[in-house]
């Protein structure tokens, strides 16, 4: 029992709930990451497309492994938490902004708008410029994994677990979530709602972290930083995923298959190659 307490924290049930949440969030992030990687290589010839995806998957493993090693250091740097929180909020905001702007148009990544692609395509050609862009996205996705884990808990073992789940999710767990998202396509939007909530929680560390210059020693900040708040966020994450799925099964609301299934197919293709 002492070993479980040292690994999962004082509240073992809360620790297990956090791990469950991390499995859901990291797997959904991996599905979304895989879909983005797939759309980035679609303009390449088919034989080069598979090769670029293979390099992308290798890069995803390498960067997630590096972030796994750096996770304990990231927790101790107080200003990285609010910075990461703002980044998660930006991800959520960008997702809903792009969805609103699309209005039924195809979801794709415009590589020509990327400074990295534009500055390298003339020097190393479309294939290697695409690979470089894919690796840059891998680095950003790996940072997502760390910040999403840190938003749930400061417990180093649980953060390691979250990032490690992100590594496994790219290879195993995410394939099951591709199938789930094909049936319940609204889960992607829900995932980004949760990411936004985690971003707000992480940003609040600017006043709740004692090492922060802006630390406020008040009952409110203690409540926000306490284990109960972590539990509330974990419960919220579980509920916001389960209730819409149950509602969709029982009442077909939200409706199933209301968005583009080819996005999930593209993600599955990437994951099959990993």
PDB file of C-alpha atoms in Angstrom:
ATOM      1  CA  UNK A   1       0.000   0.000   0.000  1.00  0.00           C
ATOM      2  CA  UNK A   2       2.897   2.368   0.754  1.00  0.00           C
ATOM      3  CA  UNK A   3       4.205   1.762  -2.770  1.00  0.00           C
ATOM      4  CA  UNK A   4       0.810   2.697  -4.238  1.00  0.00           C
ATOM      5  CA  UNK A   5       0.719   5.879  -2.168  1.00  0.00           C
ATOM      6  CA  UNK A   6       4.203   6.863  -3.309  1.00  0.00           C
ATOM      7  CA  UNK A   7       3.280   6.242  -6.950  1.00  0.00           C
ATOM      8  CA  UNK A   8      -0.298   7.556  -7.066  1.00  0.00           C
ATOM      9  CA  UNK A   9      -0.282  10.113  -4.259  1.00  0.00           C
ATOM     10  CA  UNK A  10      -2.167  10.292  -0.967  1.00  0.00           C
ATOM     11  CA  UNK A  11      -5.520   9.581  -2.607  1.00  0.00           C
ATOM     12  CA  UNK A  12      -5.111   6.350  -4.608  1.00  0.00           C
ATOM     13  CA  UNK A  13      -8.587   6.608  -6.166  1.00  0.00           C
ATOM     14  CA  UNK A  14      -7.866  10.164  -7.334  1.00  0.00           C
ATOM     15  CA  UNK A  15      -4.563   8.977  -8.823  1.00  0.00           C
ATOM     16  CA  UNK A  16      -6.266   6.164 -10.715  1.00  0.00           C
ATOM     17  CA  UNK A  17      -8.917   8.598 -11.976  1.00  0.00           C
ATOM     18  CA  UNK A  18      -6.179  10.915 -13.245  1.00  0.00           C
ATOM     19  CA  UNK A  19      -4.571   8.010 -15.113  1.00  0.00           C
ATOM     20  CA  UNK A  20      -7.954   7.160 -16.687  1.00  0.00           C
ATOM     21  CA  UNK A  21      -8.320  10.784 -17.792  1.00  0.00           C
ATOM     22  CA  UNK A  22      -4.790  10.797 -19.184  1.00  0.00           C
ATOM     23  CA  UNK A  23      -5.538   7.693 -21.257  1.00  0.00           C
ATOM     24  CA  UNK A  24      -8.576   9.423 -22.776  1.00  0.00           C
ATOM     25  CA  UNK A  25      -6.922  12.802 -23.413  1.00  0.00           C
ATOM     26  CA  UNK A  26      -3.568  11.473 -24.643  1.00  0.00           C
ATOM     27  CA  UNK A  27      -5.269   8.964 -26.961  1.00  0.00           C
ATOM     28  CA  UNK A  28      -7.564  11.588 -28.466  1.00  0.00           C
ATOM     29  CA  UNK A  29      -4.622  13.956 -28.875  1.00  0.00           C
ATOM     30  CA  UNK A  30      -2.740  11.174 -30.663  1.00  0.00           C
ATOM     31  CA  UNK A  31      -5.662  10.597 -33.039  1.00  0.00           C
ATOM     32  CA  UNK A  32      -5.804  14.302 -33.833  1.00  0.00           C
ATOM     33  CA  UNK A  33      -2.022  14.414 -34.254  1.00  0.00           C
ATOM     34  CA  UNK A  34      -2.142  11.438 -36.622  1.00  0.00           C
ATOM     35  CA  UNK A  35      -4.856  13.087 -38.735  1.00  0.00           C
ATOM     36  CA  UNK A  36      -2.767  16.263 -39.059  1.00  0.00           C
ATOM     37  CA  UNK A  37       0.344  14.287 -40.063  1.00  0.00           C
ATOM     38  CA  UNK A  38      -1.680  12.437 -42.705  1.00  0.00           C
ATOM     39  CA  UNK A  39      -3.006  15.626 -44.300  1.00  0.00           C
ATOM     40  CA  UNK A  40       0.492  17.130 -44.397  1.00  0.00           C
ATOM     41  CA  UNK A  41       1.815  14.441 -46.762  1.00  0.00           C
ATOM     42  CA  UNK A  42      -1.206  14.090 -49.068  1.00  0.00           C
ATOM     43  CA  UNK A  43       0.351  16.250 -51.807  1.00  0.00           C
ATOM     44  CA  UNK A  44       3.420  13.993 -52.068  1.00  0.00           C
ATOM     45  CA  UNK A  45       3.634  11.027 -54.478  1.00  0.00           C
ATOM     46  CA  UNK A  46       2.290   7.850 -52.869  1.00  0.00           C
ATOM     47  CA  UNK A  47       5.699   6.171 -52.523  1.00  0.00           C
ATOM     48  CA  UNK A  48       7.141   9.286 -50.823  1.00  0.00           C
ATOM     49  CA  UNK A  49       3.999   9.733 -48.701  1.00  0.00           C
ATOM     50  CA  UNK A  50       4.521   6.459 -46.834  1.00  0.00           C
ATOM     51  CA  UNK A  51       8.196   7.224 -46.288  1.00  0.00           C
ATOM     52  CA  UNK A  52       7.439  10.700 -44.898  1.00  0.00           C
ATOM     53  CA  UNK A  53       4.835   9.231 -42.544  1.00  0.00           C
ATOM     54  CA  UNK A  54       7.378   6.681 -41.327  1.00  0.00           C
ATOM     55  CA  UNK A  55       9.836   9.463 -40.497  1.00  0.00           C
ATOM     56  CA  UNK A  56       7.001  11.344 -38.800  1.00  0.00           C
ATOM     57  CA  UNK A  57       6.129   8.420 -36.544  1.00  0.00           C
ATOM     58  CA  UNK A  58       9.805   7.935 -35.611  1.00  0.00           C
ATOM     59  CA  UNK A  59      10.025  11.635 -34.766  1.00  0.00           C
ATOM     60  CA  UNK A  60       6.880  11.387 -32.653  1.00  0.00           C
ATOM     61  CA  UNK A  61       8.449   8.624 -30.575  1.00  0.00           C
ATOM     62  CA  UNK A  62      11.774  10.445 -30.207  1.00  0.00           C
ATOM     63  CA  UNK A  63      10.271  13.795 -29.145  1.00  0.00           C
ATOM     64  CA  UNK A  64       7.819  12.178 -26.731  1.00  0.00           C
ATOM     65  CA  UNK A  65      10.727  10.237 -25.214  1.00  0.00           C
ATOM     66  CA  UNK A  66      12.712  13.466 -24.760  1.00  0.00           C
ATOM     67  CA  UNK A  67       9.697  15.156 -23.168  1.00  0.00           C
ATOM     68  CA  UNK A  68       9.332  12.161 -20.871  1.00  0.00           C
ATOM     69  CA  UNK A  69      12.874  12.757 -19.611  1.00  0.00           C
ATOM     70  CA  UNK A  70      12.279  16.512 -19.230  1.00  0.00           C
ATOM     71  CA  UNK A  71       8.853  16.247 -17.561  1.00  0.00           C
ATOM     72  CA  UNK A  72      10.127  16.426 -13.976  1.00  0.00           C
ATOM     73  CA  UNK A  73      12.178  19.526 -14.836  1.00  0.00           C
ATOM     74  CA  UNK A  74       9.252  21.223 -16.568  1.00  0.00           C
ATOM     75  CA  UNK A  75       7.140  20.905 -13.414  1.00  0.00           C
ATOM     76  CA  UNK A  76       9.685  22.854 -11.359  1.00  0.00           C
ATOM     77  CA  UNK A  77       9.871  25.856 -13.711  1.00  0.00           C
ATOM     78  CA  UNK A  78       6.895  27.902 -12.543  1.00  0.00           C
ATOM     79  CA  UNK A  79       6.533  30.153 -15.611  1.00  0.00           C
ATOM     80  CA  UNK A  80       6.319  27.194 -18.006  1.00  0.00           C
ATOM     81  CA  UNK A  81       2.977  26.146 -16.475  1.00  0.00           C
ATOM     82  CA  UNK A  82       1.010  29.327 -17.276  1.00  0.00           C
ATOM     83  CA  UNK A  83       2.809  29.484 -20.620  1.00  0.00           C
ATOM     84  CA  UNK A  84       1.717  25.925 -21.335  1.00  0.00           C
ATOM     85  CA  UNK A  85      -1.786  26.758 -20.136  1.00  0.00           C
ATOM     86  CA  UNK A  86      -2.034  29.657 -22.576  1.00  0.00           C
ATOM     87  CA  UNK A  87      -0.807  27.323 -25.301  1.00  0.00           C
ATOM     88  CA  UNK A  88      -3.535  24.770 -24.530  1.00  0.00           C
ATOM     89  CA  UNK A  89      -6.151  27.551 -24.528  1.00  0.00           C
ATOM     90  CA  UNK A  90      -4.785  28.679 -27.902  1.00  0.00           C
ATOM     91  CA  UNK A  91      -5.108  25.122 -29.260  1.00  0.00           C
ATOM     92  CA  UNK A  92      -8.739  24.929 -28.164  1.00  0.00           C
ATOM     93  CA  UNK A  93      -9.539  28.401 -29.492  1.00  0.00           C
ATOM     94  CA  UNK A  94      -7.848  27.670 -32.837  1.00  0.00           C
ATOM     95  CA  UNK A  95      -9.736  24.398 -33.214  1.00  0.00           C
ATOM     96  CA  UNK A  96     -13.176  25.960 -32.779  1.00  0.00           C
ATOM     97  CA  UNK A  97     -12.216  29.026 -34.815  1.00  0.00           C
ATOM     98  CA  UNK A  98     -11.088  26.834 -37.722  1.00  0.00           C
ATOM     99  CA  UNK A  99     -14.176  24.633 -37.444  1.00  0.00           C
ATOM    100  CA  UNK A 100     -16.357  27.717 -37.614  1.00  0.00           C
ATOM    101  CA  UNK A 101     -14.432  29.066 -40.615  1.00  0.00           C
ATOM    102  CA  UNK A 102     -14.459  25.766 -42.508  1.00  0.00           C
ATOM    103  CA  UNK A 103     -18.263  25.511 -42.871  1.00  0.00           C
ATOM    104  CA  UNK A 104     -18.061  22.126 -44.464  1.00  0.00           C
ATOM    105  CA  UNK A 105     -14.828  22.592 -46.386  1.00  0.00           C
ATOM    106  CA  UNK A 106     -12.194  19.904 -46.410  1.00  0.00           C
ATOM    107  CA  UNK A 107      -9.890  19.813 -43.415  1.00  0.00           C
ATOM    108  CA  UNK A 108      -6.283  20.110 -44.529  1.00  0.00           C
ATOM    109  CA  UNK A 109      -2.952  21.615 -43.571  1.00  0.00           C
ATOM    110  CA  UNK A 110      -1.757  24.414 -45.872  1.00  0.00           C
ATOM    111  CA  UNK A 111       1.983  23.857 -45.917  1.00  0.00           C
ATOM    112  CA  UNK A 112       2.576  26.904 -48.100  1.00  0.00           C
ATOM    113  CA  UNK A 113       1.672  29.094 -45.116  1.00  0.00           C
ATOM    114  CA  UNK A 114       4.429  27.568 -42.983  1.00  0.00           C
ATOM    115  CA  UNK A 115       7.648  29.594 -42.735  1.00  0.00           C
ATOM    116  CA  UNK A 116       9.665  26.380 -42.301  1.00  0.00           C
ATOM    117  CA  UNK A 117       8.273  24.800 -45.454  1.00  0.00           C
ATOM    118  CA  UNK A 118       8.620  27.973 -47.520  1.00  0.00           C
ATOM    119  CA  UNK A 119      12.220  28.517 -46.392  1.00  0.00           C
ATOM    120  CA  UNK A 120      13.362  24.920 -47.003  1.00  0.00           C
ATOM    121  CA  UNK A 121      11.401  23.645 -50.026  1.00  0.00           C
ATOM    122  CA  UNK A 122      13.672  25.481 -52.482  1.00  0.00           C
ATOM    123  CA  UNK A 123      16.814  24.120 -50.815  1.00  0.00           C
ATOM    124  CA  UNK A 124      15.974  20.483 -50.061  1.00  0.00           C
ATOM    125  CA  UNK A 125      12.883  19.804 -52.164  1.00  0.00           C
ATOM    126  CA  UNK A 126       9.217  19.104 -51.323  1.00  0.00           C
ATOM    127  CA  UNK A 127       9.834  15.702 -49.687  1.00  0.00           C
ATOM    128  CA  UNK A 128      12.447  16.737 -47.117  1.00  0.00           C
ATOM    129  CA  UNK A 129      10.721  20.085 -46.531  1.00  0.00           C
ATOM    130  CA  UNK A 130       7.548  18.127 -45.705  1.00  0.00           C
ATOM    131  CA  UNK A 131       9.506  15.807 -43.391  1.00  0.00           C
ATOM    132  CA  UNK A 132      11.002  18.844 -41.606  1.00  0.00           C
ATOM    133  CA  UNK A 133       7.525  20.310 -41.148  1.00  0.00           C
ATOM    134  CA  UNK A 134       6.201  16.972 -39.867  1.00  0.00           C
ATOM    135  CA  UNK A 135       9.021  16.805 -37.306  1.00  0.00           C
ATOM    136  CA  UNK A 136       8.255  20.364 -36.165  1.00  0.00           C
ATOM    137  CA  UNK A 137       4.622  19.325 -35.656  1.00  0.00           C
ATOM    138  CA  UNK A 138       5.833  16.243 -33.755  1.00  0.00           C
ATOM    139  CA  UNK A 139       7.725  18.514 -31.364  1.00  0.00           C
ATOM    140  CA  UNK A 140       4.629  20.673 -30.815  1.00  0.00           C
ATOM    141  CA  UNK A 141       2.464  17.582 -30.262  1.00  0.00           C
ATOM    142  CA  UNK A 142       4.962  16.195 -27.738  1.00  0.00           C
ATOM    143  CA  UNK A 143       4.806  19.459 -25.771  1.00  0.00           C
ATOM    144  CA  UNK A 144       1.003  19.120 -25.848  1.00  0.00           C
ATOM    145  CA  UNK A 145       1.336  15.720 -24.188  1.00  0.00           C
ATOM    146  CA  UNK A 146       3.460  17.074 -21.356  1.00  0.00           C
ATOM    147  CA  UNK A 147       1.311  20.135 -20.659  1.00  0.00           C
ATOM    148  CA  UNK A 148      -1.905  18.095 -20.766  1.00  0.00           C
ATOM    149  CA  UNK A 149      -0.426  15.749 -18.159  1.00  0.00           C
ATOM    150  CA  UNK A 150       0.898  18.595 -15.986  1.00  0.00           C
ATOM    151  CA  UNK A 151      -2.545  20.251 -16.062  1.00  0.00           C
ATOM    152  CA  UNK A 152      -3.989  17.233 -14.285  1.00  0.00           C
ATOM    153  CA  UNK A 153      -1.382  16.857 -11.578  1.00  0.00           C
ATOM    154  CA  UNK A 154       2.029  17.930 -10.242  1.00  0.00           C
ATOM    155  CA  UNK A 155       2.778  14.362  -9.203  1.00  0.00           C
ATOM    156  CA  UNK A 156       5.877  13.386 -11.183  1.00  0.00           C
ATOM    157  CA  UNK A 157       4.998   9.690 -11.504  1.00  0.00           C
ATOM    158  CA  UNK A 158       1.553  10.507 -12.874  1.00  0.00           C
ATOM    159  CA  UNK A 159       3.086  12.999 -15.330  1.00  0.00           C
ATOM    160  CA  UNK A 160       5.546  10.321 -16.471  1.00  0.00           C
ATOM    161  CA  UNK A 161       2.578   7.979 -16.842  1.00  0.00           C
ATOM    162  CA  UNK A 162       0.700  10.546 -18.926  1.00  0.00           C
ATOM    163  CA  UNK A 163       3.587  11.171 -21.328  1.00  0.00           C
ATOM    164  CA  UNK A 164       4.301   7.440 -21.576  1.00  0.00           C
ATOM    165  CA  UNK A 165       0.629   6.859 -22.408  1.00  0.00           C
ATOM    166  CA  UNK A 166       1.087   9.447 -25.169  1.00  0.00           C
ATOM    167  CA  UNK A 167       3.908   7.294 -26.581  1.00  0.00           C
ATOM    168  CA  UNK A 168       1.866   4.095 -26.369  1.00  0.00           C
ATOM    169  CA  UNK A 169      -1.217   5.833 -27.744  1.00  0.00           C
ATOM    170  CA  UNK A 170       0.557   6.621 -31.023  1.00  0.00           C
ATOM    171  CA  UNK A 171       1.140   2.887 -31.491  1.00  0.00           C
ATOM    172  CA  UNK A 172      -1.739   1.030 -29.823  1.00  0.00           C
ATOM    173  CA  UNK A 173      -4.507   2.821 -27.930  1.00  0.00           C
ATOM    174  CA  UNK A 174      -5.261   5.479 -30.527  1.00  0.00           C
ATOM    175  CA  UNK A 175      -6.450   2.933 -33.098  1.00  0.00           C
ATOM    176  CA  UNK A 176      -9.373   2.076 -30.831  1.00  0.00           C
ATOM    177  CA  UNK A 177     -10.150   5.779 -30.481  1.00  0.00           C
ATOM    178  CA  UNK A 178     -10.134   6.158 -34.276  1.00  0.00           C
ATOM    179  CA  UNK A 179     -12.949   3.606 -34.413  1.00  0.00           C
ATOM    180  CA  UNK A 180     -14.745   5.362 -31.554  1.00  0.00           C
ATOM    181  CA  UNK A 181     -14.416   8.754 -33.255  1.00  0.00           C
ATOM    182  CA  UNK A 182     -15.736   7.329 -36.514  1.00  0.00           C
ATOM    183  CA  UNK A 183     -18.923   6.500 -34.655  1.00  0.00           C
ATOM    184  CA  UNK A 184     -19.023   9.446 -32.232  1.00  0.00           C
ATOM    185  CA  UNK A 185     -17.404  12.215 -34.257  1.00  0.00           C
ATOM    186  CA  UNK A 186     -18.347  14.880 -31.692  1.00  0.00           C
ATOM    187  CA  UNK A 187     -15.694  13.474 -29.340  1.00  0.00           C
ATOM    188  CA  UNK A 188     -13.019  15.559 -31.059  1.00  0.00           C
ATOM    189  CA  UNK A 189     -14.794  18.795 -30.131  1.00  0.00           C
ATOM    190  CA  UNK A 190     -15.284  17.557 -26.580  1.00  0.00           C
ATOM    191  CA  UNK A 191     -11.568  16.754 -26.365  1.00  0.00           C
ATOM    192  CA  UNK A 192     -10.706  20.347 -27.224  1.00  0.00           C
ATOM    193  CA  UNK A 193     -13.212  21.650 -24.667  1.00  0.00           C
ATOM    194  CA  UNK A 194     -11.330  19.628 -22.061  1.00  0.00           C
ATOM    195  CA  UNK A 195      -7.996  20.896 -23.393  1.00  0.00           C
ATOM    196  CA  UNK A 196      -9.287  24.459 -22.964  1.00  0.00           C
ATOM    197  CA  UNK A 197     -10.376  23.726 -19.375  1.00  0.00           C
ATOM    198  CA  UNK A 198      -6.958  22.186 -18.648  1.00  0.00           C
ATOM    199  CA  UNK A 199      -5.346  25.281 -20.155  1.00  0.00           C
ATOM    200  CA  UNK A 200      -7.323  27.531 -17.791  1.00  0.00           C
ATOM    201  CA  UNK A 201      -6.341  25.367 -14.819  1.00  0.00           C
ATOM    202  CA  UNK A 202      -2.689  25.379 -15.849  1.00  0.00           C
ATOM    203  CA  UNK A 203      -2.688  29.146 -16.433  1.00  0.00           C
ATOM    204  CA  UNK A 204      -4.088  29.680 -12.920  1.00  0.00           C
ATOM    205  CA  UNK A 205      -0.787  28.354 -11.550  1.00  0.00           C
ATOM    206  CA  UNK A 206       0.574  31.882 -12.037  1.00  0.00           C
ATOM    207  CA  UNK A 207      -1.201  32.793  -8.763  1.00  0.00           C
ATOM    208  CA  UNK A 208      -1.314  29.347  -7.102  1.00  0.00           C
ATOM    209  CA  UNK A 209       2.324  28.251  -7.440  1.00  0.00           C
ATOM    210  CA  UNK A 210       4.317  29.403  -4.361  1.00  0.00           C
ATOM    211  CA  UNK A 211       7.432  29.856  -6.509  1.00  0.00           C
ATOM    212  CA  UNK A 212       5.617  32.277  -8.821  1.00  0.00           C
ATOM    213  CA  UNK A 213       6.243  36.018  -8.525  1.00  0.00           C
ATOM    214  CA  UNK A 214       2.466  36.522  -8.608  1.00  0.00           C
ATOM    215  CA  UNK A 215       1.632  33.965  -5.905  1.00  0.00           C
ATOM    216  CA  UNK A 216      -1.434  34.926  -3.889  1.00  0.00           C
ATOM    217  CA  UNK A 217      -1.709  33.273  -0.481  1.00  0.00           C
ATOM    218  CA  UNK A 218      -5.489  33.259  -0.170  1.00  0.00           C
ATOM    219  CA  UNK A 219      -8.129  30.587   0.539  1.00  0.00           C
ATOM    220  CA  UNK A 220      -9.237  30.802  -3.102  1.00  0.00           C
ATOM    221  CA  UNK A 221      -5.796  30.017  -4.491  1.00  0.00           C
ATOM    222  CA  UNK A 222      -5.391  27.155  -2.014  1.00  0.00           C
ATOM    223  CA  UNK A 223      -8.744  25.768  -3.185  1.00  0.00           C
ATOM    224  CA  UNK A 224      -7.729  26.023  -6.848  1.00  0.00           C
ATOM    225  CA  UNK A 225      -4.382  24.342  -6.220  1.00  0.00           C
ATOM    226  CA  UNK A 226      -5.760  21.679  -3.863  1.00  0.00           C
ATOM    227  CA  UNK A 227      -6.309  17.986  -4.504  1.00  0.00           C
ATOM    228  CA  UNK A 228     -10.077  18.489  -4.442  1.00  0.00           C
ATOM    229  CA  UNK A 229      -9.874  20.735  -7.499  1.00  0.00           C
ATOM    230  CA  UNK A 230      -7.782  18.072  -9.258  1.00  0.00           C
ATOM    231  CA  UNK A 231     -10.533  15.585  -8.420  1.00  0.00           C
ATOM    232  CA  UNK A 232     -13.253  17.909  -9.727  1.00  0.00           C
ATOM    233  CA  UNK A 233     -11.384  18.425 -13.010  1.00  0.00           C
ATOM    234  CA  UNK A 234     -10.872  14.670 -13.362  1.00  0.00           C
ATOM    235  CA  UNK A 235     -14.564  13.967 -12.741  1.00  0.00           C
ATOM    236  CA  UNK A 236     -15.541  16.702 -15.198  1.00  0.00           C
ATOM    237  CA  UNK A 237     -13.307  15.147 -17.857  1.00  0.00           C
ATOM    238  CA  UNK A 238     -14.879  11.714 -17.425  1.00  0.00           C
ATOM    239  CA  UNK A 239     -18.458  13.048 -17.329  1.00  0.00           C
ATOM    240  CA  UNK A 240     -18.104  15.323 -20.379  1.00  0.00           C
ATOM    241  CA  UNK A 241     -17.037  12.312 -22.440  1.00  0.00           C
ATOM    242  CA  UNK A 242     -19.434   9.704 -21.059  1.00  0.00           C
ATOM    243  CA  UNK A 243     -22.715  11.664 -20.968  1.00  0.00           C
ATOM    244  CA  UNK A 244     -22.741  12.722 -24.663  1.00  0.00           C
ATOM    245  CA  UNK A 245     -21.856   9.167 -25.734  1.00  0.00           C
ATOM    246  CA  UNK A 246     -24.691   7.726 -23.639  1.00  0.00           C
ATOM    247  CA  UNK A 247     -27.062  10.395 -24.956  1.00  0.00           C
ATOM    248  CA  UNK A 248     -26.009   9.608 -28.524  1.00  0.00           C
ATOM    249  CA  UNK A 249     -26.571   5.876 -28.008  1.00  0.00           C
ATOM    250  CA  UNK A 250     -29.966   6.299 -26.329  1.00  0.00           C
ATOM    251  CA  UNK A 251     -31.409   9.325 -28.148  1.00  0.00           C
ATOM    252  CA  UNK A 252     -29.067   9.808 -31.151  1.00  0.00           C
ATOM    253  CA  UNK A 253     -28.205  13.263 -29.844  1.00  0.00           C
ATOM    254  CA  UNK A 254     -25.540  14.421 -30.465  1.00  0.00           C
ATOM    255  CA  UNK A 255     -25.918  12.691 -33.827  1.00  0.00           C
ATOM    256  CA  UNK A 256     -23.361  10.143 -34.933  1.00  0.00           C
ATOM    257  CA  UNK A 257     -21.158  10.531 -38.024  1.00  0.00           C
ATOM    258  CA  UNK A 258     -21.921  14.217 -38.462  1.00  0.00           C
ATOM    259  CA  UNK A 259     -18.429  15.178 -39.621  1.00  0.00           C
ATOM    260  CA  UNK A 260     -15.921  13.943 -42.179  1.00  0.00           C
ATOM    261  CA  UNK A 261     -15.060  10.227 -41.681  1.00  0.00           C
ATOM    262  CA  UNK A 262     -12.028  10.526 -43.987  1.00  0.00           C
ATOM    263  CA  UNK A 263     -10.192  12.421 -41.233  1.00  0.00           C
ATOM    264  CA  UNK A 264     -10.477   9.374 -38.984  1.00  0.00           C
ATOM    265  CA  UNK A 265      -9.498   7.123 -41.918  1.00  0.00           C
ATOM    266  CA  UNK A 266      -6.391   9.225 -42.515  1.00  0.00           C
ATOM    267  CA  UNK A 267      -5.455   8.991 -38.844  1.00  0.00           C
ATOM    268  CA  UNK A 268      -5.936   5.231 -38.890  1.00  0.00           C
ATOM    269  CA  UNK A 269      -3.663   4.973 -41.923  1.00  0.00           C
ATOM    270  CA  UNK A 270      -0.909   6.827 -40.047  1.00  0.00           C
ATOM    271  CA  UNK A 271      -1.331   4.689 -36.942  1.00  0.00           C
ATOM    272  CA  UNK A 272      -1.254   1.476 -38.989  1.00  0.00           C
ATOM    273  CA  UNK A 273       2.206   2.487 -40.200  1.00  0.00           C
ATOM    274  CA  UNK A 274       3.572   3.082 -36.701  1.00  0.00           C
TER     275      UNK A 274
END
